[in-house]
PDB file of C-alpha atoms in Angstrom:
ATOM      1  CA  MET A1118     -62.363 -33.228 -23.475  1.00 51.00           C
ATOM      2  CA  LYS A1119     -63.580 -35.891 -20.800  1.00 56.00           C
ATOM      3  CA  ILE A1120     -60.815 -37.904 -22.081  1.00 59.00           C
ATOM      4  CA  LEU A1121     -58.312 -35.866 -20.265  1.00 60.00           C
ATOM      5  CA  ASN A1122     -59.867 -35.991 -17.068  1.00 61.00           C
ATOM      6  CA  SER A1123     -59.576 -39.538 -16.359  1.00 68.00           C
ATOM      7  CA  SER A1124     -58.147 -40.337 -13.176  1.00 69.00           C
ATOM      8  CA  LEU A1125     -55.251 -42.721 -14.650  1.00 73.00           C
ATOM      9  CA  THR A1126     -53.771 -39.523 -16.243  1.00 76.00           C
ATOM     10  CA  SER A1127     -54.558 -37.486 -13.219  1.00 78.00           C
ATOM     11  CA  LEU A1128     -52.376 -39.882 -11.249  1.00 82.00           C
ATOM     12  CA  ILE A1129     -49.692 -40.260 -13.299  1.00 85.00           C
ATOM     13  CA  HIS A1130     -49.265 -36.136 -13.681  1.00 83.00           C
ATOM     14  CA  GLN A1131     -49.229 -36.082  -9.736  1.00 85.00           C
ATOM     15  CA  ARG A1132     -46.684 -39.094  -9.554  1.00 89.00           C
ATOM     16  CA  LEU A1133     -44.498 -36.923 -11.760  1.00 89.00           C
ATOM     17  CA  GLN A1134     -44.927 -33.787  -9.484  1.00 88.00           C
ATOM     18  CA  TYR A1135     -43.971 -35.934  -6.799  1.00 91.00           C
ATOM     19  CA  LEU A1136     -40.642 -37.623  -8.523  1.00 93.00           C
ATOM     20  CA  ASN A1137     -39.815 -33.741  -9.438  1.00 92.00           C
ATOM     21  CA  LYS A1138     -39.931 -32.794  -5.735  1.00 91.00           C
ATOM     22  CA  ARG A1139     -38.345 -35.720  -4.819  1.00 94.00           C
ATOM     23  CA  SER A1140     -35.458 -34.901  -7.300  1.00 94.00           C
ATOM     24  CA  GLU A1141     -35.027 -31.682  -5.480  1.00 93.00           C
ATOM     25  CA  VAL A1142     -34.965 -33.167  -1.972  1.00 94.00           C
ATOM     26  CA  LEU A1143     -32.194 -35.759  -3.149  1.00 95.00           C
ATOM     27  CA  THR A1144     -30.304 -33.069  -4.566  1.00 95.00           C
ATOM     28  CA  GLY A1145     -30.547 -31.127  -1.572  1.00 95.00           C
ATOM     29  CA  ASN A1146     -29.047 -34.088   0.484  1.00 95.00           C
ATOM     30  CA  ILE A1147     -26.081 -34.338  -2.242  1.00 96.00           C
ATOM     31  CA  ALA A1148     -25.476 -30.352  -1.627  1.00 95.00           C
ATOM     32  CA  ARG A1149     -25.482 -30.384   2.293  1.00 94.00           C
ATOM     33  CA  ALA A1150     -23.584 -33.706   2.375  1.00 94.00           C
ATOM     34  CA  ASP A1151     -20.554 -31.821   3.910  1.00 92.00           C
ATOM     35  CA  ILE A1152     -22.464 -29.876   6.396  1.00 93.00           C
ATOM     36  CA  PRO A1153     -21.603 -30.905   9.756  1.00 90.00           C
ATOM     37  CA  GLY A1154     -24.371 -33.074  11.687  1.00 90.00           C
ATOM     38  CA  ALA A1155     -26.535 -32.639   8.173  1.00 92.00           C
ATOM     39  CA  ARG A1156     -29.205 -35.364   8.389  1.00 94.00           C
ATOM     40  CA  ARG A1157     -31.040 -37.075   5.359  1.00 95.00           C
ATOM     41  CA  GLN A1158     -34.183 -35.820   3.745  1.00 94.00           C
ATOM     42  CA  GLU A1159     -36.616 -37.968   2.267  1.00 94.00           C
ATOM     43  CA  ILE A1160     -40.310 -37.071   0.681  1.00 93.00           C
ATOM     44  CA  ARG A1161     -43.145 -39.445   2.328  1.00 92.00           C
ATOM     45  CA  PRO A1162     -44.009 -42.334  -0.084  1.00 91.00           C
ATOM     46  CA  PHE A1163     -45.791 -41.131  -2.772  1.00 89.00           C
ATOM     47  CA  ARG A1164     -48.939 -43.600  -1.591  1.00 86.00           C
ATOM     48  CA  GLU A1165     -49.281 -42.337   1.787  1.00 85.00           C
ATOM     49  CA  ILE A1166     -49.310 -38.591   0.040  1.00 83.00           C
ATOM     50  CA  ALA A1167     -51.830 -39.736  -2.671  1.00 77.00           C
ATOM     51  CA  LYS A1168     -54.178 -41.008  -0.386  1.00 76.00           C
ATOM     52  CA  GLN A1169     -54.294 -38.098   2.001  1.00 74.00           C
ATOM     53  CA  LYS A1170     -54.553 -35.465  -0.937  1.00 63.00           C
ATOM     54  CA  ILE A1171     -57.667 -34.466  -2.700  1.00 55.00           C
ATOM     55  CA  VAL A1172     -57.855 -34.726  -6.128  1.00 52.00           C
ATOM     56  CA  LYS A1173     -60.080 -31.748  -7.462  1.00 50.00           C
ATOM     57  CA  PHE A1174     -61.746 -32.212 -11.042  1.00 47.00           C
ATOM     58  CA  SER A1175     -62.982 -29.452 -13.124  1.00 46.00           C
ATOM     59  CA  ASN A1176     -65.246 -29.686 -15.974  1.00 48.00           C
ATOM     60  CA  GLN A1177     -65.080 -25.960 -16.958  1.00 47.00           C
ATOM     61  CA  ASP A1178     -61.267 -26.022 -17.915  1.00 51.00           C
ATOM     62  CA  PRO A1179     -59.979 -29.372 -18.095  1.00 49.00           C
ATOM     63  CA  VAL A1180     -56.569 -28.806 -19.411  1.00 51.00           C
ATOM     64  CA  ASN A1181     -55.909 -26.140 -16.725  1.00 50.00           C
ATOM     65  CA  SER A1182     -57.989 -27.792 -13.797  1.00 49.00           C
ATOM     66  CA  GLU A1183     -56.396 -28.516 -10.545  1.00 49.00           C
ATOM     67  CA  GLN A1184     -56.557 -32.174 -10.963  1.00 54.00           C
ATOM     68  CA  TYR A1185     -52.725 -32.370 -11.863  1.00 58.00           C
ATOM     69  CA  THR A1186     -51.493 -30.377  -8.825  1.00 66.00           C
ATOM     70  CA  LEU A1187     -50.211 -32.325  -6.012  1.00 72.00           C
ATOM     71  CA  ASP A1188     -49.467 -29.809  -3.110  1.00 71.00           C
ATOM     72  CA  LEU A1189     -46.387 -30.716  -1.512  1.00 77.00           C
ATOM     73  CA  SER A1190     -45.816 -29.089   1.550  1.00 77.00           C
ATOM     74  CA  ALA A1191     -42.753 -28.793   4.096  1.00 79.00           C
ATOM     75  CA  LYS A1192     -44.762 -31.296   6.048  1.00 82.00           C
ATOM     76  CA  ASP A1193     -44.336 -33.983   3.445  1.00 86.00           C
ATOM     77  CA  ILE A1194     -40.592 -33.879   3.653  1.00 89.00           C
ATOM     78  CA  LYS A1195     -39.177 -35.839   6.779  1.00 91.00           C
ATOM     79  CA  THR A1196     -35.566 -35.512   8.296  1.00 90.00           C
ATOM     80  CA  GLU A1197     -34.301 -38.981   8.931  1.00 90.00           C
ATOM     81  CA  GLY A1198     -31.884 -39.902  11.684  1.00 85.00           C
ATOM     82  CA  SER A1199     -29.130 -41.390   9.288  1.00 90.00           C
ATOM     83  CA  GLU A1200     -26.028 -39.372   7.879  1.00 91.00           C
ATOM     84  CA  ILE A1201     -25.976 -38.297   4.365  1.00 94.00           C
ATOM     85  CA  GLU A1202     -24.113 -40.885   2.139  1.00 93.00           C
ATOM     86  CA  ARG A1203     -23.314 -39.164  -1.418  1.00 93.00           C
ATOM     87  CA  GLU A1204     -23.111 -42.843  -3.474  1.00 93.00           C
ATOM     88  CA  MET A1205     -26.754 -43.822  -2.065  1.00 94.00           C
ATOM     89  CA  GLU A1206     -28.317 -40.183  -2.729  1.00 95.00           C
ATOM     90  CA  ILE A1207     -26.663 -40.739  -6.581  1.00 95.00           C
ATOM     91  CA  MET A1208     -28.348 -44.140  -6.640  1.00 96.00           C
ATOM     92  CA  GLU A1209     -31.692 -43.007  -5.527  1.00 95.00           C
ATOM     93  CA  MET A1210     -31.343 -40.005  -7.920  1.00 95.00           C
ATOM     94  CA  ASN A1211     -30.778 -42.388 -10.883  1.00 95.00           C
ATOM     95  CA  HIS A1212     -33.796 -44.544  -9.638  1.00 96.00           C
ATOM     96  CA  ASN A1213     -35.765 -41.532  -9.467  1.00 95.00           C
ATOM     97  CA  THR A1214     -34.684 -40.364 -12.836  1.00 95.00           C
ATOM     98  CA  LEU A1215     -35.495 -43.852 -14.415  1.00 96.00           C
ATOM     99  CA  ASN A1216     -39.225 -43.792 -12.620  1.00 95.00           C
ATOM    100  CA  HIS A1217     -39.673 -40.277 -14.374  1.00 95.00           C
ATOM    101  CA  GLN A1218     -38.580 -41.679 -17.548  1.00 95.00           C
ATOM    102  CA  ALA A1219     -40.908 -44.546 -17.308  1.00 94.00           C
ATOM    103  CA  LEU A1220     -43.841 -42.437 -16.494  1.00 93.00           C
ATOM    104  CA  LEU A1221     -42.957 -40.012 -19.448  1.00 93.00           C
ATOM    105  CA  ASP A1222     -42.899 -43.064 -21.817  1.00 93.00           C
ATOM    106  CA  ILE A1223     -46.639 -43.992 -20.641  1.00 91.00           C
ATOM    107  CA  VAL A1224     -47.880 -40.059 -20.783  1.00 89.00           C
ATOM    108  CA  SER A1225     -46.115 -40.395 -24.472  1.00 91.00           C
ATOM    109  CA  ASN A1226     -48.199 -43.364 -25.419  1.00 90.00           C
ATOM    110  CA  PHE A1227     -51.331 -41.931 -23.943  1.00 86.00           C
ATOM    111  CA  TYR A1228     -50.660 -38.811 -26.314  1.00 85.00           C
ATOM    112  CA  LYS A1229     -50.430 -41.464 -29.041  1.00 89.00           C
ATOM    113  CA  LEU A1230     -53.359 -42.779 -28.345  1.00 87.00           C
ATOM    114  CA  TYR A1231     -55.443 -39.197 -28.551  1.00 85.00           C
ATOM    115  CA  LYS A1232     -53.536 -38.655 -31.754  1.00 87.00           C
ATOM    116  CA  TYR A1233     -54.733 -41.780 -33.330  1.00 89.00           C
ATOM    117  CA  ALA A1234     -58.121 -41.591 -31.873  1.00 88.00           C
ATOM    118  CA  ILE A1235     -58.408 -37.797 -33.198  1.00 88.00           C
ATOM    119  CA  SER A1236     -57.074 -38.946 -36.595  1.00 90.00           C
ATOM    120  CA  ARG A1237     -59.644 -41.651 -36.784  1.00 86.00           C
ATOM    121  CA  SER A1238     -62.484 -39.682 -35.877  1.00 78.00           C
ATOM    122  CA  GLY A1239     -61.635 -37.044 -38.627  1.00 65.00           C
TER     123      GLY A1239
ATOM    124  CA  MET B 468      -7.449 -14.230  -3.607  1.00 57.00           C
ATOM    125  CA  PRO B 469     -10.576 -14.111  -1.312  1.00 64.00           C
ATOM    126  CA  ILE B 470     -12.749 -16.664  -1.181  1.00 60.00           C
ATOM    127  CA  PRO B 471     -16.175 -15.049  -1.765  1.00 60.00           C
ATOM    128  CA  LEU B 472     -18.798 -15.666   0.974  1.00 62.00           C
ATOM    129  CA  GLY B 473     -22.476 -15.651   0.817  1.00 55.00           C
ATOM    130  CA  PRO B 474     -24.721 -15.269  -2.253  1.00 53.00           C
ATOM    131  CA  VAL B 475     -22.386 -16.009  -5.342  1.00 54.00           C
ATOM    132  CA  LYS B 476     -21.767 -14.870  -8.797  1.00 56.00           C
ATOM    133  CA  GLY B 477     -22.820 -18.331 -10.309  1.00 54.00           C
ATOM    134  CA  MET B 478     -26.461 -18.026  -8.407  1.00 56.00           C
ATOM    135  CA  SER B 479     -27.232 -14.364 -10.165  1.00 58.00           C
ATOM    136  CA  MET B 480     -26.217 -16.055 -13.554  1.00 55.00           C
ATOM    137  CA  MET B 481     -28.324 -18.869 -13.063  1.00 52.00           C
ATOM    138  CA  ASN B 482     -31.066 -16.569 -11.887  1.00 52.00           C
ATOM    139  CA  THR B 483     -30.512 -14.503 -15.439  1.00 52.00           C
ATOM    140  CA  GLN B 484     -30.657 -17.509 -17.319  1.00 47.00           C
ATOM    141  CA  ILE B 485     -33.242 -19.445 -15.703  1.00 45.00           C
ATOM    142  CA  SER B 486     -35.819 -17.616 -13.581  1.00 46.00           C
ATOM    143  CA  LYS B 487     -36.103 -14.389 -15.554  1.00 47.00           C
ATOM    144  CA  GLY B 488     -37.842 -16.285 -18.326  1.00 42.00           C
ATOM    145  CA  ILE B 489     -39.345 -19.132 -16.265  1.00 42.00           C
ATOM    146  CA  GLN B 490     -41.164 -19.529 -13.245  1.00 44.00           C
ATOM    147  CA  THR B 491     -38.975 -21.235 -10.659  1.00 44.00           C
ATOM    148  CA  ASN B 492     -42.085 -22.960  -8.578  1.00 49.00           C
ATOM    149  CA  GLY B 493     -40.989 -25.967 -10.632  1.00 71.00           C
ATOM    150  CA  SER B 494     -39.330 -28.451  -8.758  1.00 80.00           C
ATOM    151  CA  LEU B 495     -36.970 -29.471 -11.063  1.00 87.00           C
ATOM    152  CA  LEU B 496     -35.783 -25.847 -11.494  1.00 90.00           C
ATOM    153  CA  LYS B 497     -35.433 -25.548  -7.537  1.00 91.00           C
ATOM    154  CA  GLY B 498     -33.237 -28.833  -7.823  1.00 93.00           C
ATOM    155  CA  LEU B 499     -31.048 -27.030 -10.290  1.00 94.00           C
ATOM    156  CA  TYR B 500     -30.633 -24.288  -7.983  1.00 94.00           C
ATOM    157  CA  VAL B 501     -29.922 -26.405  -5.005  1.00 94.00           C
ATOM    158  CA  ALA B 502     -27.193 -28.664  -7.275  1.00 96.00           C
ATOM    159  CA  THR B 503     -25.591 -25.384  -8.606  1.00 95.00           C
ATOM    160  CA  SER B 504     -25.400 -23.948  -4.860  1.00 96.00           C
ATOM    161  CA  GLY B 505     -23.552 -27.408  -3.966  1.00 95.00           C
ATOM    162  CA  MET B 506     -21.407 -27.097  -6.896  1.00 96.00           C
ATOM    163  CA  ILE B 507     -20.294 -23.508  -5.888  1.00 96.00           C
ATOM    164  CA  ALA B 508     -19.754 -24.353  -2.454  1.00 96.00           C
ATOM    165  CA  GLN B 509     -17.127 -27.070  -3.448  1.00 96.00           C
ATOM    166  CA  HIS B 510     -15.920 -24.659  -5.956  1.00 96.00           C
ATOM    167  CA  GLN B 511     -14.895 -22.650  -2.893  1.00 95.00           C
ATOM    168  CA  ARG B 512     -13.865 -25.331  -0.673  1.00 96.00           C
ATOM    169  CA  THR B 513     -11.333 -26.459  -3.531  1.00 96.00           C
ATOM    170  CA  LEU B 514      -9.922 -22.699  -3.998  1.00 96.00           C
ATOM    171  CA  ALA B 515      -9.437 -22.566   0.105  1.00 96.00           C
ATOM    172  CA  ILE B 516      -7.500 -26.347  -0.211  1.00 97.00           C
ATOM    173  CA  THR B 517      -5.388 -25.176  -3.212  1.00 97.00           C
ATOM    174  CA  GLN B 518      -4.397 -21.880  -1.085  1.00 96.00           C
ATOM    175  CA  ASN B 519      -3.456 -24.527   1.759  1.00 96.00           C
ATOM    176  CA  ILE B 520      -1.379 -26.634  -0.687  1.00 96.00           C
ATOM    177  CA  GLY B 521       0.335 -23.789  -2.296  1.00 95.00           C
ATOM    178  CA  ASN B 522       1.023 -22.093   1.269  1.00 94.00           C
ATOM    179  CA  ALA B 523       1.961 -25.336   2.759  1.00 92.00           C
ATOM    180  CA  GLN B 524       5.826 -24.565   3.096  1.00 90.00           C
ATOM    181  CA  SER B 525       5.507 -20.740   3.524  1.00 92.00           C
ATOM    182  CA  ARG B 526       7.249 -19.079   6.375  1.00 91.00           C
ATOM    183  CA  SER B 527       7.062 -16.313   8.507  1.00 87.00           C
ATOM    184  CA  ASN B 528       9.223 -13.389   6.645  1.00 85.00           C
ATOM    185  CA  LYS B 529      10.244 -11.352   9.504  1.00 86.00           C
ATOM    186  CA  PRO B 530      11.400 -12.644  13.175  1.00 87.00           C
ATOM    187  CA  GLY B 531       8.631 -13.048  15.339  1.00 80.00           C
ATOM    188  CA  GLY B 532       5.925 -13.330  12.313  1.00 86.00           C
ATOM    189  CA  GLN B 533       3.112 -15.591  12.208  1.00 90.00           C
ATOM    190  CA  PRO B 534       3.380 -17.681   9.217  1.00 93.00           C
ATOM    191  CA  TYR B 535       0.237 -18.877   6.841  1.00 94.00           C
ATOM    192  CA  ARG B 536      -2.356 -20.693   8.863  1.00 95.00           C
ATOM    193  CA  ARG B 537      -4.687 -23.395   7.300  1.00 96.00           C
ATOM    194  CA  LYS B 538      -8.007 -22.434   6.182  1.00 96.00           C
ATOM    195  CA  ILE B 539     -11.476 -24.527   6.784  1.00 96.00           C
ATOM    196  CA  VAL B 540     -14.151 -23.912   4.747  1.00 96.00           C
ATOM    197  CA  ILE B 541     -17.330 -24.120   6.866  1.00 95.00           C
ATOM    198  CA  PHE B 542     -20.589 -24.772   4.881  1.00 95.00           C
ATOM    199  CA  GLN B 543     -24.155 -23.666   6.045  1.00 94.00           C
ATOM    200  CA  ASP B 544     -27.637 -24.390   4.740  1.00 92.00           C
ATOM    201  CA  PHE B 545     -29.936 -21.620   4.274  1.00 93.00           C
ATOM    202  CA  TYR B 546     -33.672 -20.765   2.969  1.00 93.00           C
ATOM    203  CA  ASP B 547     -33.718 -18.494  -0.057  1.00 91.00           C
ATOM    204  CA  SER B 548     -36.944 -16.855   0.252  1.00 90.00           C
ATOM    205  CA  SER B 549     -37.078 -15.485  -3.454  1.00 88.00           C
ATOM    206  CA  LYS B 550     -36.387 -19.061  -4.797  1.00 85.00           C
ATOM    207  CA  ASP B 551     -38.596 -20.898  -2.088  1.00 86.00           C
ATOM    208  CA  VAL B 552     -35.675 -23.349  -1.695  1.00 89.00           C
ATOM    209  CA  ASN B 553     -32.829 -24.329   0.709  1.00 90.00           C
ATOM    210  CA  LEU B 554     -29.379 -23.698  -0.432  1.00 94.00           C
ATOM    211  CA  VAL B 555     -25.877 -24.337   0.514  1.00 95.00           C
ATOM    212  CA  LYS B 556     -23.448 -21.510   1.127  1.00 94.00           C
ATOM    213  CA  VAL B 557     -20.032 -21.049   2.477  1.00 95.00           C
ATOM    214  CA  LYS B 558     -20.808 -19.761   6.165  1.00 94.00           C
ATOM    215  CA  ARG B 559     -17.357 -18.685   6.940  1.00 94.00           C
ATOM    216  CA  ILE B 560     -13.627 -19.540   6.640  1.00 95.00           C
ATOM    217  CA  ALA B 561     -12.146 -20.824   9.866  1.00 95.00           C
ATOM    218  CA  TYR B 562      -8.420 -20.812  10.612  1.00 96.00           C
ATOM    219  CA  ASP B 563      -6.815 -23.771  11.931  1.00 95.00           C
ATOM    220  CA  THR B 564      -5.577 -23.459  15.480  1.00 94.00           C
ATOM    221  CA  THR B 565      -3.033 -25.901  15.593  1.00 93.00           C
ATOM    222  CA  PRO B 566       0.464 -24.326  16.248  1.00 93.00           C
ATOM    223  CA  PRO B 567       2.798 -23.712  13.407  1.00 93.00           C
ATOM    224  CA  LYS B 568       5.976 -25.840  12.902  1.00 90.00           C
ATOM    225  CA  LYS B 569       9.038 -24.501  14.073  1.00 91.00           C
ATOM    226  CA  VAL B 570      11.855 -25.321  11.916  1.00 91.00           C
ATOM    227  CA  TYR B 571      15.510 -24.816  12.427  1.00 92.00           C
ATOM    228  CA  SER B 572      16.941 -22.745   9.772  1.00 90.00           C
ATOM    229  CA  PRO B 573      19.520 -20.057  10.875  1.00 90.00           C
ATOM    230  CA  GLY B 574      19.869 -18.396   7.728  1.00 88.00           C
ATOM    231  CA  ASP B 575      16.448 -17.612   7.109  1.00 88.00           C
ATOM    232  CA  PRO B 576      15.249 -14.096   7.138  1.00 89.00           C
ATOM    233  CA  GLY B 577      12.367 -14.679   9.492  1.00 87.00           C
ATOM    234  CA  ALA B 578      14.385 -16.850  11.970  1.00 89.00           C
ATOM    235  CA  ASP B 579      14.740 -15.621  15.482  1.00 88.00           C
ATOM    236  CA  LYS B 580      17.509 -15.559  17.665  1.00 90.00           C
ATOM    237  CA  ASP B 581      17.742 -18.934  18.168  1.00 91.00           C
ATOM    238  CA  GLY B 582      17.852 -19.836  14.582  1.00 91.00           C
ATOM    239  CA  PHE B 583      14.098 -21.030  14.286  1.00 92.00           C
ATOM    240  CA  VAL B 584      11.456 -20.176  11.777  1.00 92.00           C
ATOM    241  CA  LEU B 585       7.724 -20.766  11.979  1.00 92.00           C
ATOM    242  CA  GLU B 586       6.420 -22.696   8.912  1.00 93.00           C
ATOM    243  CA  SER B 587       2.516 -23.090   8.204  1.00 94.00           C
ATOM    244  CA  ASN B 588       0.565 -25.772  10.061  1.00 94.00           C
ATOM    245  CA  VAL B 589      -0.471 -27.167   6.457  1.00 95.00           C
ATOM    246  CA  GLN B 590      -0.463 -31.044   6.073  1.00 94.00           C
ATOM    247  CA  ALA B 591       0.340 -31.502   2.445  1.00 93.00           C
ATOM    248  CA  VAL B 592      -1.122 -35.033   2.550  1.00 95.00           C
ATOM    249  CA  GLY B 593      -4.192 -34.022   4.339  1.00 95.00           C
ATOM    250  CA  GLU B 594      -4.986 -31.311   2.191  1.00 96.00           C
ATOM    251  CA  MET B 595      -4.917 -33.673  -1.062  1.00 96.00           C
ATOM    252  CA  ALA B 596      -7.127 -36.189   0.916  1.00 96.00           C
ATOM    253  CA  ASP B 597      -9.604 -32.941   1.660  1.00 96.00           C
ATOM    254  CA  MET B 598      -9.293 -32.175  -2.267  1.00 96.00           C
ATOM    255  CA  ARG B 599     -10.392 -35.394  -3.524  1.00 96.00           C
ATOM    256  CA  ASP B 600     -13.290 -35.351  -0.987  1.00 95.00           C
ATOM    257  CA  ALA B 601     -14.275 -31.853  -2.433  1.00 96.00           C
ATOM    258  CA  SER B 602     -13.821 -33.310  -5.844  1.00 96.00           C
ATOM    259  CA  ARG B 603     -16.378 -36.191  -5.365  1.00 95.00           C
ATOM    260  CA  SER B 604     -18.856 -33.961  -3.621  1.00 95.00           C
ATOM    261  CA  HIS B 605     -18.287 -31.516  -6.739  1.00 96.00           C
ATOM    262  CA  GLU B 606     -18.936 -34.648  -8.822  1.00 96.00           C
ATOM    263  CA  ALA B 607     -21.834 -35.654  -6.901  1.00 96.00           C
ATOM    264  CA  ALA B 608     -23.529 -32.285  -7.326  1.00 96.00           C
ATOM    265  CA  THR B 609     -22.593 -32.634 -11.035  1.00 96.00           C
ATOM    266  CA  LYS B 610     -24.410 -35.504 -11.471  1.00 95.00           C
ATOM    267  CA  ALA B 611     -27.573 -34.518  -9.641  1.00 95.00           C
ATOM    268  CA  PHE B 612     -27.487 -31.430 -12.094  1.00 96.00           C
ATOM    269  CA  GLU B 613     -27.290 -33.769 -14.980  1.00 95.00           C
ATOM    270  CA  LYS B 614     -29.866 -36.198 -14.019  1.00 95.00           C
ATOM    271  CA  ILE B 615     -32.412 -33.244 -13.553  1.00 95.00           C
ATOM    272  CA  ILE B 616     -31.166 -31.516 -17.100  1.00 95.00           C
ATOM    273  CA  GLN B 617     -31.961 -35.292 -18.340  1.00 94.00           C
ATOM    274  CA  MET B 618     -35.568 -35.200 -16.358  1.00 94.00           C
ATOM    275  CA  LEU B 619     -36.366 -31.745 -18.106  1.00 93.00           C
ATOM    276  CA  GLN B 620     -35.272 -32.595 -21.636  1.00 93.00           C
ATOM    277  CA  SER B 621     -37.306 -36.116 -21.543  1.00 93.00           C
ATOM    278  CA  THR B 622     -40.363 -33.787 -20.272  1.00 91.00           C
ATOM    279  CA  ILE B 623     -40.024 -31.362 -23.081  1.00 92.00           C
ATOM    280  CA  GLY B 624     -39.360 -34.046 -25.827  1.00 92.00           C
ATOM    281  CA  VAL B 625     -42.737 -35.858 -24.813  1.00 89.00           C
ATOM    282  CA  LEU B 626     -44.519 -32.282 -24.809  1.00 86.00           C
ATOM    283  CA  LYS B 627     -42.659 -31.667 -28.220  1.00 86.00           C
ATOM    284  CA  ASN B 628     -43.929 -34.957 -29.698  1.00 81.00           C
ATOM    285  CA  ALA B 629     -47.611 -34.708 -28.381  1.00 73.00           C
TER     286      ALA B 629
END
């Protein structure tokens, strides 16, 4: 199952986790928009987080290994000085969903390749 | 009708439907909780505004009595440790301290000896503007909810076809 251990698939899964977390943060902004003095929150850029986090590989249980886990902590979410604008948050949410869909398309294509490889080898 | 404060029924319904069967450590599910709390908070705000509009013309029913006072909903974000997520709730319902309007109406049962009766301090036009704002906030939370559902459905779709 080395094929599932590629750094590219691992990166895609981490990026998916990042986008999931970002959707939570953006939804939080929308929900808090009417709280007096509430400030916008944003997750740190994926590039920064991915550089710092150590990707762990395990050969024993590749499917359930820790390689797909991106440990996002409260430190990765920063509070900005700007006030929350609902329309901007919705736009960011749409952007986030599009990115998520694009990544899922890539994952789907990976699965198709695996299926093809398995069917050819059988 | 009293406006509920703190933990709300909708959240417990979500709890029953989602977290009983599925772990809530996923960010998408947490996002659903946040969006729902936002929608419920806006619903409570809408309820208060509706009460304000309904009582805009109300007067005190006895001389020297106080009329209806405009309600103001104040939100607060709080950390829900059971779900490990920051949610939004109604902190409290405050009352507008603007003095009530004094209307000359000698025949009113609530009129004082000079013929003046106290009327609610609600400004209907301002309440309508508030209502529109609450509606837009609710709509934004609904859109966020829908987007998260869309992301979940896409993910399930990919896994189903894998």
